[in-house]
Amino acid sequence: MGPHPAVAAIRLAVRRVLHDVLTEHTTPAHPPAARAASGAAEHAPTGESPQPQQPQQGPQPPLVLVACSGGADSMALASALAFEARKLDVRAGGITVDHGLQPGSDLRAAEVAARLVAMNLDPVEAVSVTVGRDGGPEAAARDARYAALDEAAERLGAAAVLLGHTRDDQAETVLLGLARGSGIRSLSGMAAVSGTADRYRRPFLQLDRQTARKACMVQSLPVWDDPMNADPAYTRSRLRHEGLPALEKSLGKGVVEALARTAQLCRDDADALDAWAADVDPTVRDEAGLLECAKLYALPPAVRRRVLRRAAIAEGAPAGSLFARHVEELDRLITSWRGQGAINLPGRVVARRQGGRLVIRQG
């Protein structure tokens, strides 16, 4: 008799991601050591035998870490990683981040780390972070968490970090983007693969939250429900417990699936427009590399704004702080020029129109 359907679903999702990681890190057919030995034989003086080569160890299997908070989604992910890694040439470890926002959070992080060790994950670390205030409490905690995961992945040499975001999380992200009046890149939600060198992988984006919780229950995995996830002081919490249920009551079941599908469609469109903007960028610049306003004006608005955003980021504007309103102000220098002055952008970047050119420079 096979595993419970929920357990089978989470394992299959993780197995697919691990196969991708292994494919990306396959040892070349002719590794450098083999080529060096071959070269030594070819270039040995006539009549002399090459010195025998010492056996060399092959590269270590890739290390895959799971980011685990102790909640149902990440505990289900950790269990699936532990199970699948034993069958593949993969090392599996875990990281839990202590945000220090609640009393006893350090003890809870240590408890989560102990559960990961009990799953035979290695290495396992509990990392403490200091959460700032920029962007509000949710964004600040997220920034601190990803910074800690990035540092751990770099230090440990991890090929990938698995995150437990589900289809429900994706739906919430799309709705939050709609509420902010964001463009299709924001409505694309979370990518299945993201981060530096495609570090972050989200195997559960096609699975609902209930599947992960059920998988924990049938495997008798203890889970911790973060009280902040139910705190109405936080926007995502209100959306999760009030907004989405109200939508499903009004529109019927299937809202979450429809929103997740919308995210994928938006991502496909955004990727195509980004590629178009990258291709057209050199054609709208003069010999000095400055953007020509007349050529920019002739572009479709969605492409033009992407070119402007790329240019601002290239000059030092932080991508995470460059919002739609900033790009709209840049666009007005092209489409609604009435002699307005310079525009200040995040990162001390200044943009102004001069002689039919758009000049964007660090301030």
mmCIF file of C-alpha atoms in Angstrom, residues 5-363:
data_model
loop_
_atom_site.group_PDB
_atom_site.id
_atom_site.type_symbol
_atom_site.label_atom_id
_atom_site.label_comp_id
_atom_site.label_asym_id
_atom_site.label_seq_id
_atom_site.Cartn_x
_atom_site.Cartn_y
_atom_site.Cartn_z
ATOM 1 C CA PRO A 5 -2.287 10.889 -1.318
ATOM 2 C CA ALA A 6 -1.225 14.089 0.441
ATOM 3 C CA VAL A 7 2.164 12.615 1.304
ATOM 4 C CA ALA A 8 2.572 11.294 -2.234
ATOM 5 C CA ALA A 9 1.749 14.755 -3.631
ATOM 6 C CA ILE A 10 4.330 16.627 -1.556
ATOM 7 C CA ARG A 11 7.011 14.027 -2.268
ATOM 8 C CA LEU A 12 6.383 14.159 -5.998
ATOM 9 C CA ALA A 13 6.607 17.962 -5.983
ATOM 10 C CA VAL A 14 9.944 17.856 -4.147
ATOM 11 C CA ARG A 15 11.267 15.009 -6.298
ATOM 12 C CA ARG A 16 10.723 17.080 -9.434
ATOM 13 C CA VAL A 17 12.655 20.006 -7.981
ATOM 14 C CA LEU A 18 15.527 17.785 -6.834
ATOM 15 C CA HIS A 19 15.778 16.278 -10.303
ATOM 16 C CA ASP A 20 16.033 19.819 -11.696
ATOM 17 C CA VAL A 21 18.809 20.663 -9.231
ATOM 18 C CA LEU A 22 20.698 17.487 -10.102
ATOM 19 C CA THR A 23 20.368 18.166 -13.825
ATOM 20 C CA GLU A 24 21.773 21.673 -13.355
ATOM 21 C CA HIS A 25 24.713 20.354 -11.340
ATOM 22 C CA THR A 26 25.598 17.308 -13.407
ATOM 23 C CA THR A 27 29.331 16.594 -13.521
ATOM 24 C CA PRO A 28 30.750 17.394 -16.998
ATOM 25 C CA ALA A 29 31.472 14.396 -19.196
ATOM 26 C CA HIS A 30 35.176 15.264 -19.129
ATOM 27 C CA PRO A 31 35.994 16.765 -15.739
ATOM 28 C CA PRO A 32 39.108 18.967 -15.385
ATOM 29 C CA ALA A 33 41.023 16.256 -13.488
ATOM 30 C CA ALA A 34 40.544 13.795 -16.327
ATOM 31 C CA ARG A 35 41.557 16.376 -18.921
ATOM 32 C CA ALA A 36 44.663 17.272 -16.886
ATOM 33 C CA ALA A 37 45.704 13.617 -16.673
ATOM 34 C CA SER A 38 45.168 13.208 -20.387
ATOM 35 C CA GLY A 39 47.166 16.343 -21.112
ATOM 36 C CA ALA A 40 50.045 15.152 -18.920
ATOM 37 C CA ALA A 41 50.240 11.900 -20.898
ATOM 38 C CA GLU A 42 50.178 13.733 -24.223
ATOM 39 C CA HIS A 43 52.930 16.190 -23.271
ATOM 40 C CA ALA A 44 55.300 13.771 -21.450
ATOM 41 C CA PRO A 45 58.790 13.749 -23.021
ATOM 42 C CA THR A 46 59.424 10.952 -25.531
ATOM 43 C CA GLY A 47 60.476 7.726 -23.857
ATOM 44 C CA GLU A 48 59.255 8.815 -20.446
ATOM 45 C CA SER A 49 56.139 7.520 -18.813
ATOM 46 C CA PRO A 50 53.880 10.080 -17.205
ATOM 47 C CA GLN A 51 53.817 10.125 -13.468
ATOM 48 C CA PRO A 52 50.903 8.100 -12.082
ATOM 49 C CA GLN A 53 48.007 10.295 -11.116
ATOM 50 C CA GLN A 54 46.707 10.228 -7.593
ATOM 51 C CA PRO A 55 43.052 9.237 -7.426
ATOM 52 C CA GLN A 56 40.902 12.318 -6.961
ATOM 53 C CA GLN A 57 37.646 12.543 -5.175
ATOM 54 C CA GLY A 58 34.682 13.472 -7.299
ATOM 55 C CA PRO A 59 32.593 16.550 -6.528
ATOM 56 C CA GLN A 60 30.241 16.357 -3.590
ATOM 57 C CA PRO A 61 26.546 15.904 -4.294
ATOM 58 C CA PRO A 62 24.679 19.226 -4.312
ATOM 59 C CA LEU A 63 23.412 20.488 -0.960
ATOM 60 C CA VAL A 64 19.730 21.435 -0.814
ATOM 61 C CA LEU A 65 18.439 23.314 2.223
ATOM 62 C CA VAL A 66 14.855 23.651 3.411
ATOM 63 C CA ALA A 67 13.781 26.894 5.067
ATOM 64 C CA CYS A 68 11.577 25.707 7.928
ATOM 65 C CA SER A 69 9.547 27.830 10.334
ATOM 66 C CA GLY A 70 7.920 24.856 12.033
ATOM 67 C CA GLY A 71 4.558 25.531 10.364
ATOM 68 C CA ALA A 72 2.647 22.898 8.439
ATOM 69 C CA ASP A 73 3.831 24.001 4.987
ATOM 70 C CA SER A 74 7.534 23.991 5.785
ATOM 71 C CA MET A 75 7.403 20.881 7.990
ATOM 72 C CA ALA A 76 5.721 18.982 5.162
ATOM 73 C CA LEU A 77 8.420 20.291 2.832
ATOM 74 C CA ALA A 78 11.201 19.209 5.204
ATOM 75 C CA SER A 79 9.754 15.718 5.527
ATOM 76 C CA ALA A 80 9.484 15.327 1.760
ATOM 77 C CA LEU A 81 13.045 16.577 1.247
ATOM 78 C CA ALA A 82 14.391 14.161 3.869
ATOM 79 C CA PHE A 83 12.569 11.247 2.203
ATOM 80 C CA GLU A 84 13.476 12.047 -1.409
ATOM 81 C CA ALA A 85 17.110 13.014 -0.743
ATOM 82 C CA ARG A 86 17.807 9.506 0.585
ATOM 83 C CA LYS A 87 16.887 8.095 -2.842
ATOM 84 C CA LEU A 88 18.862 10.622 -4.870
ATOM 85 C CA ASP A 89 22.434 11.863 -4.939
ATOM 86 C CA VAL A 90 21.539 14.933 -2.884
ATOM 87 C CA ARG A 91 22.627 16.203 0.513
ATOM 88 C CA ALA A 92 19.733 17.674 2.494
ATOM 89 C CA GLY A 93 19.942 20.247 5.274
ATOM 90 C CA GLY A 94 17.708 22.767 6.988
ATOM 91 C CA ILE A 95 17.648 26.373 8.186
ATOM 92 C CA THR A 96 15.210 27.937 10.631
ATOM 93 C CA VAL A 97 15.203 31.684 11.226
ATOM 94 C CA ASP A 98 14.480 33.233 14.622
ATOM 95 C CA HIS A 99 13.073 36.719 13.981
ATOM 96 C CA GLY A 100 13.070 37.534 17.687
ATOM 97 C CA LEU A 101 9.613 39.089 17.473
ATOM 98 C CA GLN A 102 7.924 36.960 20.134
ATOM 99 C CA PRO A 103 8.861 35.809 23.626
ATOM 100 C CA GLY A 104 10.517 32.409 23.539
ATOM 101 C CA SER A 105 11.228 32.568 19.805
ATOM 102 C CA ASP A 106 14.797 31.347 20.383
ATOM 103 C CA LEU A 107 13.534 28.237 22.174
ATOM 104 C CA ARG A 108 11.056 27.584 19.395
ATOM 105 C CA ALA A 109 13.766 27.902 16.747
ATOM 106 C CA ALA A 110 15.926 25.429 18.665
ATOM 107 C CA GLU A 111 12.973 23.049 18.823
ATOM 108 C CA VAL A 112 12.411 23.283 15.064
ATOM 109 C CA ALA A 113 16.115 22.657 14.456
ATOM 110 C CA ALA A 114 15.941 19.550 16.669
ATOM 111 C CA ARG A 115 13.025 18.232 14.590
ATOM 112 C CA LEU A 116 15.033 18.733 11.404
ATOM 113 C CA VAL A 117 17.970 16.869 12.904
ATOM 114 C CA ALA A 118 15.599 14.045 13.849
ATOM 115 C CA MET A 119 14.697 13.815 10.150
ATOM 116 C CA ASN A 120 18.404 13.162 9.464
ATOM 117 C CA LEU A 121 18.907 16.502 7.756
ATOM 118 C CA ASP A 122 22.490 17.760 7.913
ATOM 119 C CA PRO A 123 23.611 20.497 8.255
ATOM 120 C CA VAL A 124 20.886 22.122 10.345
ATOM 121 C CA GLU A 125 21.127 25.664 11.702
ATOM 122 C CA ALA A 126 18.960 28.038 13.740
ATOM 123 C CA VAL A 127 19.837 31.583 12.688
ATOM 124 C CA SER A 128 18.871 34.698 14.679
ATOM 125 C CA VAL A 129 18.157 37.973 12.883
ATOM 126 C CA THR A 130 17.360 41.548 13.822
ATOM 127 C CA VAL A 131 14.227 42.841 12.116
ATOM 128 C CA GLY A 132 14.284 46.478 11.061
ATOM 129 C CA ARG A 133 11.388 48.822 10.331
ATOM 130 C CA ASP A 134 11.711 49.679 6.656
ATOM 131 C CA GLY A 135 8.576 48.919 4.662
ATOM 132 C CA GLY A 136 6.496 47.855 7.664
ATOM 133 C CA PRO A 137 6.780 44.823 9.958
ATOM 134 C CA GLU A 138 5.901 42.169 7.374
ATOM 135 C CA ALA A 139 8.318 43.456 4.730
ATOM 136 C CA ALA A 140 11.077 44.041 7.296
ATOM 137 C CA ALA A 141 10.763 40.489 8.640
ATOM 138 C CA ARG A 142 10.809 39.103 5.109
ATOM 139 C CA ASP A 143 13.926 41.102 4.204
ATOM 140 C CA ALA A 144 15.743 39.925 7.340
ATOM 141 C CA ARG A 145 14.737 36.318 6.697
ATOM 142 C CA TYR A 146 15.934 36.275 3.089
ATOM 143 C CA ALA A 147 19.195 37.977 4.043
ATOM 144 C CA ALA A 148 19.811 35.214 6.588
ATOM 145 C CA LEU A 149 18.928 32.484 4.090
ATOM 146 C CA ASP A 150 21.208 34.034 1.471
ATOM 147 C CA GLU A 151 24.101 34.195 3.937
ATOM 148 C CA ALA A 152 23.610 30.598 5.059
ATOM 149 C CA ALA A 153 23.324 29.325 1.482
ATOM 150 C CA GLU A 154 26.528 31.124 0.467
ATOM 151 C CA ARG A 155 28.438 29.958 3.524
ATOM 152 C CA LEU A 156 27.317 26.338 3.244
ATOM 153 C CA GLY A 157 27.601 26.196 -0.527
ATOM 154 C CA ALA A 158 23.949 25.229 -1.033
ATOM 155 C CA ALA A 159 22.764 24.663 -4.586
ATOM 156 C CA ALA A 160 19.157 25.460 -3.671
ATOM 157 C CA VAL A 161 16.920 26.555 -0.813
ATOM 158 C CA LEU A 162 13.388 25.145 -0.769
ATOM 159 C CA LEU A 163 10.534 27.392 0.394
ATOM 160 C CA GLY A 164 7.121 26.132 1.466
ATOM 161 C CA HIS A 165 4.875 28.677 -0.287
ATOM 162 C CA THR A 166 1.643 27.081 -1.464
ATOM 163 C CA ARG A 167 -1.020 27.888 -4.040
ATOM 164 C CA ASP A 168 -2.934 29.707 -1.293
ATOM 165 C CA ASP A 169 0.081 31.963 -0.651
ATOM 166 C CA GLN A 170 0.243 32.657 -4.369
ATOM 167 C CA ALA A 171 -3.426 33.674 -4.460
ATOM 168 C CA GLU A 172 -2.909 36.021 -1.502
ATOM 169 C CA THR A 173 0.087 37.606 -3.223
ATOM 170 C CA VAL A 174 -1.931 38.283 -6.383
ATOM 171 C CA LEU A 175 -4.747 39.906 -4.399
ATOM 172 C CA LEU A 176 -2.290 42.087 -2.484
ATOM 173 C CA GLY A 177 -0.821 43.207 -5.798
ATOM 174 C CA LEU A 178 -4.294 44.053 -7.103
ATOM 175 C CA ALA A 179 -5.035 46.080 -3.982
ATOM 176 C CA ARG A 180 -1.857 48.119 -4.505
ATOM 177 C CA GLY A 181 -2.692 48.785 -8.148
ATOM 178 C CA SER A 182 0.472 47.003 -9.253
ATOM 179 C CA GLY A 183 1.443 45.980 -12.766
ATOM 180 C CA ILE A 184 1.507 42.479 -14.168
ATOM 181 C CA ARG A 185 4.965 41.711 -12.784
ATOM 182 C CA SER A 186 3.583 42.073 -9.266
ATOM 183 C CA LEU A 187 0.442 40.166 -10.247
ATOM 184 C CA SER A 188 2.735 37.363 -11.391
ATOM 185 C CA GLY A 189 3.103 36.452 -7.736
ATOM 186 C CA MET A 190 5.989 34.280 -6.636
ATOM 187 C CA ALA A 191 8.139 32.471 -9.162
ATOM 188 C CA ALA A 192 8.750 28.749 -8.834
ATOM 189 C CA VAL A 193 12.457 29.578 -9.241
ATOM 190 C CA SER A 194 13.984 32.879 -8.114
ATOM 191 C CA GLY A 195 16.914 34.534 -6.386
ATOM 192 C CA THR A 196 20.629 34.724 -7.097
ATOM 193 C CA ALA A 197 21.693 31.836 -9.314
ATOM 194 C CA ASP A 198 18.097 30.525 -9.148
ATOM 195 C CA ARG A 199 18.701 29.670 -5.498
ATOM 196 C CA TYR A 200 15.110 29.647 -4.244
ATOM 197 C CA ARG A 201 12.736 26.880 -5.290
ATOM 198 C CA ARG A 202 9.044 26.667 -4.398
ATOM 199 C CA PRO A 203 7.855 23.088 -4.991
ATOM 200 C CA PHE A 204 4.372 23.599 -3.506
ATOM 201 C CA LEU A 205 3.030 26.439 -5.679
ATOM 202 C CA GLN A 206 0.653 23.981 -7.371
ATOM 203 C CA LEU A 207 -0.487 22.442 -4.050
ATOM 204 C CA ASP A 208 -2.981 23.901 -1.612
ATOM 205 C CA ARG A 209 -2.254 24.604 2.023
ATOM 206 C CA GLN A 210 -4.619 21.852 3.161
ATOM 207 C CA THR A 211 -2.566 19.196 1.347
ATOM 208 C CA ALA A 212 0.549 20.189 3.297
ATOM 209 C CA ARG A 213 -1.324 20.190 6.592
ATOM 210 C CA LYS A 214 -2.872 16.801 5.847
ATOM 211 C CA ALA A 215 0.577 15.392 5.013
ATOM 212 C CA CYS A 216 1.843 16.520 8.413
ATOM 213 C CA MET A 217 -1.136 15.025 10.189
ATOM 214 C CA VAL A 218 -0.894 11.559 8.630
ATOM 215 C CA GLN A 219 2.866 11.482 9.321
ATOM 216 C CA SER A 220 2.332 12.637 12.924
ATOM 217 C CA LEU A 221 4.588 15.642 12.358
ATOM 218 C CA PRO A 222 4.210 18.292 15.063
ATOM 219 C CA VAL A 223 3.545 21.754 13.623
ATOM 220 C CA TRP A 224 3.557 25.238 15.099
ATOM 221 C CA ASP A 225 0.945 27.770 14.028
ATOM 222 C CA ASP A 226 2.500 31.226 14.212
ATOM 223 C CA PRO A 227 0.009 33.519 16.022
ATOM 224 C CA MET A 228 1.098 36.364 13.742
ATOM 225 C CA ASN A 229 -0.569 34.501 10.865
ATOM 226 C CA ALA A 230 -3.905 34.962 12.605
ATOM 227 C CA ASP A 231 -3.289 38.528 13.856
ATOM 228 C CA PRO A 232 -5.693 40.956 12.134
ATOM 229 C CA ALA A 233 -3.095 43.696 12.544
ATOM 230 C CA TYR A 234 -1.326 42.245 9.509
ATOM 231 C CA THR A 235 -2.723 42.752 6.004
ATOM 232 C CA ARG A 236 -1.979 39.248 4.761
ATOM 233 C CA SER A 237 -3.601 37.745 7.853
ATOM 234 C CA ARG A 238 -6.814 39.724 7.269
ATOM 235 C CA LEU A 239 -6.817 38.688 3.636
ATOM 236 C CA ARG A 240 -6.293 35.030 4.545
ATOM 237 C CA HIS A 241 -8.985 34.816 7.213
ATOM 238 C CA GLU A 242 -11.510 37.384 5.994
ATOM 239 C CA GLY A 243 -10.892 38.471 2.399
ATOM 240 C CA LEU A 244 -10.444 35.152 0.595
ATOM 241 C CA PRO A 245 -13.278 33.385 2.468
ATOM 242 C CA ALA A 246 -15.566 36.302 1.564
ATOM 243 C CA LEU A 247 -14.581 36.030 -2.099
ATOM 244 C CA GLU A 248 -15.233 32.291 -2.124
ATOM 245 C CA LYS A 249 -18.595 32.858 -0.452
ATOM 246 C CA SER A 250 -19.564 35.406 -3.102
ATOM 247 C CA LEU A 251 -17.985 33.835 -6.177
ATOM 248 C CA GLY A 252 -17.942 30.155 -5.280
ATOM 249 C CA LYS A 253 -15.113 27.703 -4.811
ATOM 250 C CA GLY A 254 -12.143 27.860 -7.118
ATOM 251 C CA VAL A 255 -11.062 31.457 -6.426
ATOM 252 C CA VAL A 256 -7.654 30.376 -5.142
ATOM 253 C CA GLU A 257 -7.008 28.181 -8.183
ATOM 254 C CA ALA A 258 -8.141 30.975 -10.533
ATOM 255 C CA LEU A 259 -5.861 33.532 -8.872
ATOM 256 C CA ALA A 260 -2.888 31.157 -9.043
ATOM 257 C CA ARG A 261 -3.631 30.568 -12.720
ATOM 258 C CA THR A 262 -3.806 34.345 -13.237
ATOM 259 C CA ALA A 263 -0.368 34.639 -11.649
ATOM 260 C CA GLN A 264 1.117 32.209 -14.165
ATOM 261 C CA LEU A 265 -0.522 33.952 -17.125
ATOM 262 C CA CYS A 266 0.739 37.323 -15.894
ATOM 263 C CA ARG A 267 4.222 35.893 -15.415
ATOM 264 C CA ASP A 268 4.304 34.622 -18.999
ATOM 265 C CA ASP A 269 3.233 38.045 -20.299
ATOM 266 C CA ALA A 270 5.670 39.918 -18.036
ATOM 267 C CA ASP A 271 8.559 37.709 -19.122
ATOM 268 C CA ALA A 272 7.761 38.385 -22.784
ATOM 269 C CA LEU A 273 7.539 42.157 -22.239
ATOM 270 C CA ASP A 274 10.781 42.185 -20.232
ATOM 271 C CA ALA A 275 12.536 40.362 -23.064
ATOM 272 C CA TRP A 276 11.113 42.841 -25.588
ATOM 273 C CA ALA A 277 12.346 45.779 -23.476
ATOM 274 C CA ALA A 278 15.829 44.262 -23.200
ATOM 275 C CA ASP A 279 16.015 43.768 -26.967
ATOM 276 C CA VAL A 280 14.814 47.275 -27.833
ATOM 277 C CA ASP A 281 16.910 49.119 -25.229
ATOM 278 C CA PRO A 282 20.023 49.587 -27.427
ATOM 279 C CA THR A 283 17.911 50.898 -30.325
ATOM 280 C CA VAL A 284 16.516 53.867 -28.357
ATOM 281 C CA ARG A 285 19.895 55.222 -27.277
ATOM 282 C CA ASP A 286 22.240 57.661 -29.027
ATOM 283 C CA GLU A 287 25.956 57.126 -29.588
ATOM 284 C CA ALA A 288 26.689 58.341 -26.044
ATOM 285 C CA GLY A 289 24.280 55.811 -24.594
ATOM 286 C CA LEU A 290 21.612 58.352 -23.603
ATOM 287 C CA LEU A 291 17.939 57.524 -24.072
ATOM 288 C CA GLU A 292 16.309 59.401 -26.958
ATOM 289 C CA CYS A 293 12.898 60.715 -25.991
ATOM 290 C CA ALA A 294 11.390 60.602 -29.504
ATOM 291 C CA LYS A 295 12.311 56.936 -29.916
ATOM 292 C CA LEU A 296 10.998 56.128 -26.447
ATOM 293 C CA TYR A 297 7.719 57.892 -27.244
ATOM 294 C CA ALA A 298 7.184 55.579 -30.232
ATOM 295 C CA LEU A 299 7.333 52.433 -28.086
ATOM 296 C CA PRO A 300 4.241 50.733 -26.645
ATOM 297 C CA PRO A 301 3.740 52.081 -23.090
ATOM 298 C CA ALA A 302 4.317 48.697 -21.424
ATOM 299 C CA VAL A 303 7.668 48.325 -23.189
ATOM 300 C CA ARG A 304 8.707 51.959 -22.699
ATOM 301 C CA ARG A 305 8.131 51.818 -18.953
ATOM 302 C CA ARG A 306 10.208 48.683 -18.704
ATOM 303 C CA VAL A 307 13.060 50.379 -20.554
ATOM 304 C CA LEU A 308 12.818 53.321 -18.129
ATOM 305 C CA ARG A 309 12.782 51.045 -15.108
ATOM 306 C CA ARG A 310 15.817 49.133 -16.406
ATOM 307 C CA ALA A 311 17.675 52.403 -16.952
ATOM 308 C CA ALA A 312 16.938 53.677 -13.446
ATOM 309 C CA ILE A 313 18.052 50.415 -11.842
ATOM 310 C CA ALA A 314 21.225 50.394 -13.954
ATOM 311 C CA GLU A 315 22.111 53.811 -12.519
ATOM 312 C CA GLY A 316 21.699 52.642 -8.922
ATOM 313 C CA ALA A 317 18.000 52.851 -8.025
ATOM 314 C CA PRO A 318 17.204 49.835 -5.787
ATOM 315 C CA ALA A 319 14.763 47.574 -7.611
ATOM 316 C CA GLY A 320 12.788 46.868 -4.420
ATOM 317 C CA SER A 321 12.251 50.585 -3.782
ATOM 318 C CA LEU A 322 11.447 51.628 -7.346
ATOM 319 C CA PHE A 323 7.656 51.611 -7.443
ATOM 320 C CA ALA A 324 5.128 52.106 -10.218
ATOM 321 C CA ARG A 325 4.649 55.774 -9.266
ATOM 322 C CA HIS A 326 8.351 56.438 -9.837
ATOM 323 C CA VAL A 327 8.256 54.874 -13.291
ATOM 324 C CA GLU A 328 5.077 56.819 -14.108
ATOM 325 C CA GLU A 329 6.866 60.083 -13.274
ATOM 326 C CA LEU A 330 9.726 59.060 -15.547
ATOM 327 C CA ASP A 331 7.237 58.233 -18.282
ATOM 328 C CA ARG A 332 5.702 61.715 -18.044
ATOM 329 C CA LEU A 333 9.077 63.175 -19.000
ATOM 330 C CA ILE A 334 8.555 61.362 -22.303
ATOM 331 C CA THR A 335 4.801 61.556 -22.904
ATOM 332 C CA SER A 336 3.749 64.753 -21.084
ATOM 333 C CA TRP A 337 6.776 67.012 -21.356
ATOM 334 C CA ARG A 338 5.979 70.583 -20.285
ATOM 335 C CA GLY A 339 9.364 71.693 -19.056
ATOM 336 C CA GLN A 340 9.075 70.017 -15.653
ATOM 337 C CA GLY A 341 12.167 69.744 -13.498
ATOM 338 C CA ALA A 342 14.280 66.813 -12.418
ATOM 339 C CA ILE A 343 12.762 63.766 -10.733
ATOM 340 C CA ASN A 344 14.327 62.283 -7.621
ATOM 341 C CA LEU A 345 14.297 58.482 -7.537
ATOM 342 C CA PRO A 346 15.270 56.029 -4.784
ATOM 343 C CA GLY A 347 18.996 55.474 -4.329
ATOM 344 C CA ARG A 348 19.783 59.184 -4.903
ATOM 345 C CA VAL A 349 19.180 58.763 -8.608
ATOM 346 C CA VAL A 350 18.058 61.848 -10.525
ATOM 347 C CA ALA A 351 16.336 61.912 -13.928
ATOM 348 C CA ARG A 352 15.869 64.952 -16.157
ATOM 349 C CA ARG A 353 15.086 65.692 -19.777
ATOM 350 C CA GLN A 354 17.778 67.631 -21.649
ATOM 351 C CA GLY A 355 17.918 68.369 -25.353
ATOM 352 C CA GLY A 356 15.590 65.552 -26.345
ATOM 353 C CA ARG A 357 17.495 63.057 -24.207
ATOM 354 C CA LEU A 358 16.543 61.463 -20.912
ATOM 355 C CA VAL A 359 19.498 61.752 -18.551
ATOM 356 C CA ILE A 360 19.453 59.427 -15.536
ATOM 357 C CA ARG A 361 22.386 59.716 -13.160
ATOM 358 C CA GLN A 362 23.364 59.024 -9.557
ATOM 359 C CA GLY A 363 22.660 62.260 -7.727
#
